mmCIF file of C-alpha atoms in Angstrom:
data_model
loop_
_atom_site.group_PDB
_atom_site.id
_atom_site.type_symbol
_atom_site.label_atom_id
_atom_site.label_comp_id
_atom_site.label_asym_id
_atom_site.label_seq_id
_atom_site.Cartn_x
_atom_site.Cartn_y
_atom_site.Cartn_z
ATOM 1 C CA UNK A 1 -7.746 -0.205 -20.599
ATOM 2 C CA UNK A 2 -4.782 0.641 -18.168
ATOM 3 C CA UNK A 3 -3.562 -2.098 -15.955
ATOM 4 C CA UNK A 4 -3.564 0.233 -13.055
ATOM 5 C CA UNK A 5 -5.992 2.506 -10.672
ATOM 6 C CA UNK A 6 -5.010 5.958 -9.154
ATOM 7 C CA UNK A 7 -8.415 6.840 -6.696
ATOM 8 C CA UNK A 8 -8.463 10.403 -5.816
ATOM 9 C CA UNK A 9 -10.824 11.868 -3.304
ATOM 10 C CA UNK A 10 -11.046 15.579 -3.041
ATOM 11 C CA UNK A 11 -8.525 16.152 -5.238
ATOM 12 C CA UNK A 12 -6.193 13.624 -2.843
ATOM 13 C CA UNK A 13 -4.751 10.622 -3.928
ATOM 14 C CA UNK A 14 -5.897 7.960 -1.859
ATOM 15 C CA UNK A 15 -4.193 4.621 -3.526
ATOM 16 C CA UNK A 16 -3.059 3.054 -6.651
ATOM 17 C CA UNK A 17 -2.662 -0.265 -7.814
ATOM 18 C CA UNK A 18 -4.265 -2.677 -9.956
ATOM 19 C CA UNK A 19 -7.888 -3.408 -9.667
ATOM 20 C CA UNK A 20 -7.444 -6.681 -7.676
ATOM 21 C CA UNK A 21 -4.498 -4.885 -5.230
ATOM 22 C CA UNK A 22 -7.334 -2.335 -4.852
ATOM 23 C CA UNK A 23 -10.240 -4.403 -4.193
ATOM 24 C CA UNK A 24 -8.309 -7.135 -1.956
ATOM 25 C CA UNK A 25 -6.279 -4.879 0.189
ATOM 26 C CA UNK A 26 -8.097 -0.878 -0.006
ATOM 27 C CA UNK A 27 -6.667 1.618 1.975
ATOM 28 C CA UNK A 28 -9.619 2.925 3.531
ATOM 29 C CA UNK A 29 -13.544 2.287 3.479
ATOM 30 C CA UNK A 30 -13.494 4.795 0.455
ATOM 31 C CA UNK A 31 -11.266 2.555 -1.993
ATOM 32 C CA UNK A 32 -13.281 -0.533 -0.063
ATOM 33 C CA UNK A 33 -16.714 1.403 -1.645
ATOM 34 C CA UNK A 34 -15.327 2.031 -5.052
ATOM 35 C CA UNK A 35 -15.997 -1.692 -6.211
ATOM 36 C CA UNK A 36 -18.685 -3.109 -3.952
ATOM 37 C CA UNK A 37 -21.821 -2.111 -1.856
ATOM 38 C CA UNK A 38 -20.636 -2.570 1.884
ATOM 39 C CA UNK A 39 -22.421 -3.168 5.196
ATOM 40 C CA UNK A 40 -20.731 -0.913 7.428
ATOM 41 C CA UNK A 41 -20.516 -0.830 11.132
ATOM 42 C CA UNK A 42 -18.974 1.177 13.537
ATOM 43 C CA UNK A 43 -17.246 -0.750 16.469
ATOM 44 C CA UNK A 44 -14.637 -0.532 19.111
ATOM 45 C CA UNK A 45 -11.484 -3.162 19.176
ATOM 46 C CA UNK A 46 -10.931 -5.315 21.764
ATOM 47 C CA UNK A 47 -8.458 -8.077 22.424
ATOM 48 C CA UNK A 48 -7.867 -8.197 18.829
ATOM 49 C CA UNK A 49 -11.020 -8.133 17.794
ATOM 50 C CA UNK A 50 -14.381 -6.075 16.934
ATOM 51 C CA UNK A 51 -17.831 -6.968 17.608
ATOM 52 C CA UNK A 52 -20.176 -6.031 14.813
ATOM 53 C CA UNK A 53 -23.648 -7.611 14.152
ATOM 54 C CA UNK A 54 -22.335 -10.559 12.267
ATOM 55 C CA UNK A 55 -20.009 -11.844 14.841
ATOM 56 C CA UNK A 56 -16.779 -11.077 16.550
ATOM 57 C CA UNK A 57 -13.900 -10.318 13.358
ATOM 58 C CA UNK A 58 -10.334 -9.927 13.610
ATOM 59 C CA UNK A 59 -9.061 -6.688 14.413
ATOM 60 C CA UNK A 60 -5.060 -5.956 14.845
ATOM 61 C CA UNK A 61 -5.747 -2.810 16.228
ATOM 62 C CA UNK A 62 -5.062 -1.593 19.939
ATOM 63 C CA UNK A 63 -8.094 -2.340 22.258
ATOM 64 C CA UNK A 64 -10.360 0.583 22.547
ATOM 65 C CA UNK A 65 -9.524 1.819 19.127
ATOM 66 C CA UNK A 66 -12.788 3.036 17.361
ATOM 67 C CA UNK A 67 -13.270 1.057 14.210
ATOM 68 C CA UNK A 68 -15.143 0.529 10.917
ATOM 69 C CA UNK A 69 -15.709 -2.522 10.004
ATOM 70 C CA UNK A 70 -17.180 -3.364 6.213
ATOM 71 C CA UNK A 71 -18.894 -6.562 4.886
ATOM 72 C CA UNK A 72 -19.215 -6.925 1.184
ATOM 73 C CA UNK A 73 -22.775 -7.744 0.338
ATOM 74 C CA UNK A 74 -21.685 -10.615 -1.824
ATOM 75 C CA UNK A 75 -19.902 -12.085 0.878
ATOM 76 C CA UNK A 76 -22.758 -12.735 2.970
ATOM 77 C CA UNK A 77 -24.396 -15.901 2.900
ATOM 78 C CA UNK A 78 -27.880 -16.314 3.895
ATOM 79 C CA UNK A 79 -29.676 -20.059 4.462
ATOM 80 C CA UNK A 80 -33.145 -21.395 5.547
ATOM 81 C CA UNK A 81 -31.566 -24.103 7.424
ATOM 82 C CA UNK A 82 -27.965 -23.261 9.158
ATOM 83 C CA UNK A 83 -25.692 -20.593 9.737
ATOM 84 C CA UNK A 84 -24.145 -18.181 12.183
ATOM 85 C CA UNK A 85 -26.183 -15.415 12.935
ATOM 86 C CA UNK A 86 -30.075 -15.241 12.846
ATOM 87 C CA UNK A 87 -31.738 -12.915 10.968
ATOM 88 C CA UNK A 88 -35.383 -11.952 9.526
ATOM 89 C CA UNK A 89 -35.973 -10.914 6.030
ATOM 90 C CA UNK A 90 -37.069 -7.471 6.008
ATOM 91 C CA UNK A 91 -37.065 -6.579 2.167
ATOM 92 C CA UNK A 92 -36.053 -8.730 -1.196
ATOM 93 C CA UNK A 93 -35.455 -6.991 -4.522
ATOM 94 C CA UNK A 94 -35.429 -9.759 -7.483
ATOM 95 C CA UNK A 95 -32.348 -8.197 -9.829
ATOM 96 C CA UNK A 96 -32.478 -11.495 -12.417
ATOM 97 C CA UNK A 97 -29.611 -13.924 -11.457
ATOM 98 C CA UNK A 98 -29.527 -12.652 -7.845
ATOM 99 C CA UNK A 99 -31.550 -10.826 -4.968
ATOM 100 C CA UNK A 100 -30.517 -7.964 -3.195
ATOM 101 C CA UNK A 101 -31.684 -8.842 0.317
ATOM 102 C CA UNK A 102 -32.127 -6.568 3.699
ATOM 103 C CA UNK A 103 -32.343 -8.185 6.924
ATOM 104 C CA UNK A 104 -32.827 -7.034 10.570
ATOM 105 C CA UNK A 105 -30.287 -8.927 13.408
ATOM 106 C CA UNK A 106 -31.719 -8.992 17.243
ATOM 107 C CA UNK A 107 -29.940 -6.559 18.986
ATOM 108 C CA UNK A 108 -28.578 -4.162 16.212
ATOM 109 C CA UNK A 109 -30.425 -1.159 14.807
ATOM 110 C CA UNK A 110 -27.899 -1.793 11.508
ATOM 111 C CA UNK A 111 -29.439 -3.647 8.868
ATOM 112 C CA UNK A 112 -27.702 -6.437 6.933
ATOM 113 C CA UNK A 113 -28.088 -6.321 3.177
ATOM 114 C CA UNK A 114 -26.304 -9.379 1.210
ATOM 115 C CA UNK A 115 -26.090 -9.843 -2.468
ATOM 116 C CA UNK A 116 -27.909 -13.409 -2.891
ATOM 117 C CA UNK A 117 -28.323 -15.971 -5.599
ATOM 118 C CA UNK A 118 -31.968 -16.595 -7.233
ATOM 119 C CA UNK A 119 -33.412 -19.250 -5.484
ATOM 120 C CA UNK A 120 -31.194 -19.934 -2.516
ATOM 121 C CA UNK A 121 -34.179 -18.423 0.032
ATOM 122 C CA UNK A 122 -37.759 -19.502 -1.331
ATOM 123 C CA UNK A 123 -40.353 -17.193 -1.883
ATOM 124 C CA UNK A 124 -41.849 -16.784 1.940
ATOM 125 C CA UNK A 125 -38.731 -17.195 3.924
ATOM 126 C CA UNK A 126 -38.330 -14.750 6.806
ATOM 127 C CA UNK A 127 -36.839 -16.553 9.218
ATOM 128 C CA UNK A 128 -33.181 -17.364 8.111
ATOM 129 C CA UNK A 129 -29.402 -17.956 8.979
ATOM 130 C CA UNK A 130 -26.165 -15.625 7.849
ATOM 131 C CA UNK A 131 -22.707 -16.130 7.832
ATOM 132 C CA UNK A 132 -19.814 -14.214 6.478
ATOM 133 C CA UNK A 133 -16.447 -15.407 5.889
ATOM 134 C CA UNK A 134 -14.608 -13.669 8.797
ATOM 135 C CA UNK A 135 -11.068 -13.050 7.039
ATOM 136 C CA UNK A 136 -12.756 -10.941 4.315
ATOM 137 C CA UNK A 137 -14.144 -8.728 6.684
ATOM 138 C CA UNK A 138 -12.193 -5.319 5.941
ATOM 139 C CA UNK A 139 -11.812 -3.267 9.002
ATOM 140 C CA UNK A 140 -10.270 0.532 9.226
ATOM 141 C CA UNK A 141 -9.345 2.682 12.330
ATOM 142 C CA UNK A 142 -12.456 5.144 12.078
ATOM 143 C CA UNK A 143 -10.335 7.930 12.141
ATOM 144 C CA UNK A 144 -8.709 6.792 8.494
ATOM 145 C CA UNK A 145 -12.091 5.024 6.796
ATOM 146 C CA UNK A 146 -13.319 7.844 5.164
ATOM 147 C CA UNK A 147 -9.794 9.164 3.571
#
């Protein structure tokens, strides 16, 4: 197994580096995809940061620049009892060790989906809390996130 990754899209090389420089740092929302399911969402920056239906993230990009924002699906949290953002449970797949959840956010036609453990929602819940950790939040100028 070779210790490093060269992604090509198109016949373009897009970035190279070990699997871990690749998944902690991509280059665009393409390397971002390569490893993980994302929630995307297109935003705008603004004093240094973007709006998106989880919550205000950090953005070091020029206010008014169009962004992308992406959340991992395993790096949403979801809880019956506390959290950041409300949400509703809209679908729940059972995948074994974990659920892959979709849920709706007042005020945003994007859905949320987050990779959950078994058992951290019971069976019924629809009415729950999400939260994200805000610095692993990967956000792109839109213009680059699909190189």
């Amino acid at each position: 197994m070779a210790d490093r990754i060269a992604l090509l899209k198109e016949g373009r090389l897009v970035q190279v580096g070990s699997a871990q420089e690749l998944f902690l740092t991509p280059a665009s929302l393409f390397v971002a995809g390569f490893f993980s399911e994302l929630n995307v969402f297109e935003t705008v920056a603004e004093n240094g940061s973007a709006a998106t239906p989880l919550g205000s993230v950090p953005a070091a990009f020029s206010s008014g620049t169009p962004l992308t924002a992406a959340v991992r699906v395993s790096n949403v949290d979801a809880s019956e009892k506390s959290g950041e953002i409300q949400a509703r449970v809209t679908s729940r797949r059972f995948l074994g060790d974990h659920e892959l959840a979709q849920f709706a956010i007042a005020d945003s036609d994007d859905p949320v989906r987050a990779k959950i453990a078994r058992g951290v929602l019971s069976a019924n819940a629809r009415e729950v809390f999400l939260t994200i950790r805000k610095s692993d939040v990967l956000v792109f100028e839109s213009a680059a996130a699909n190189v």
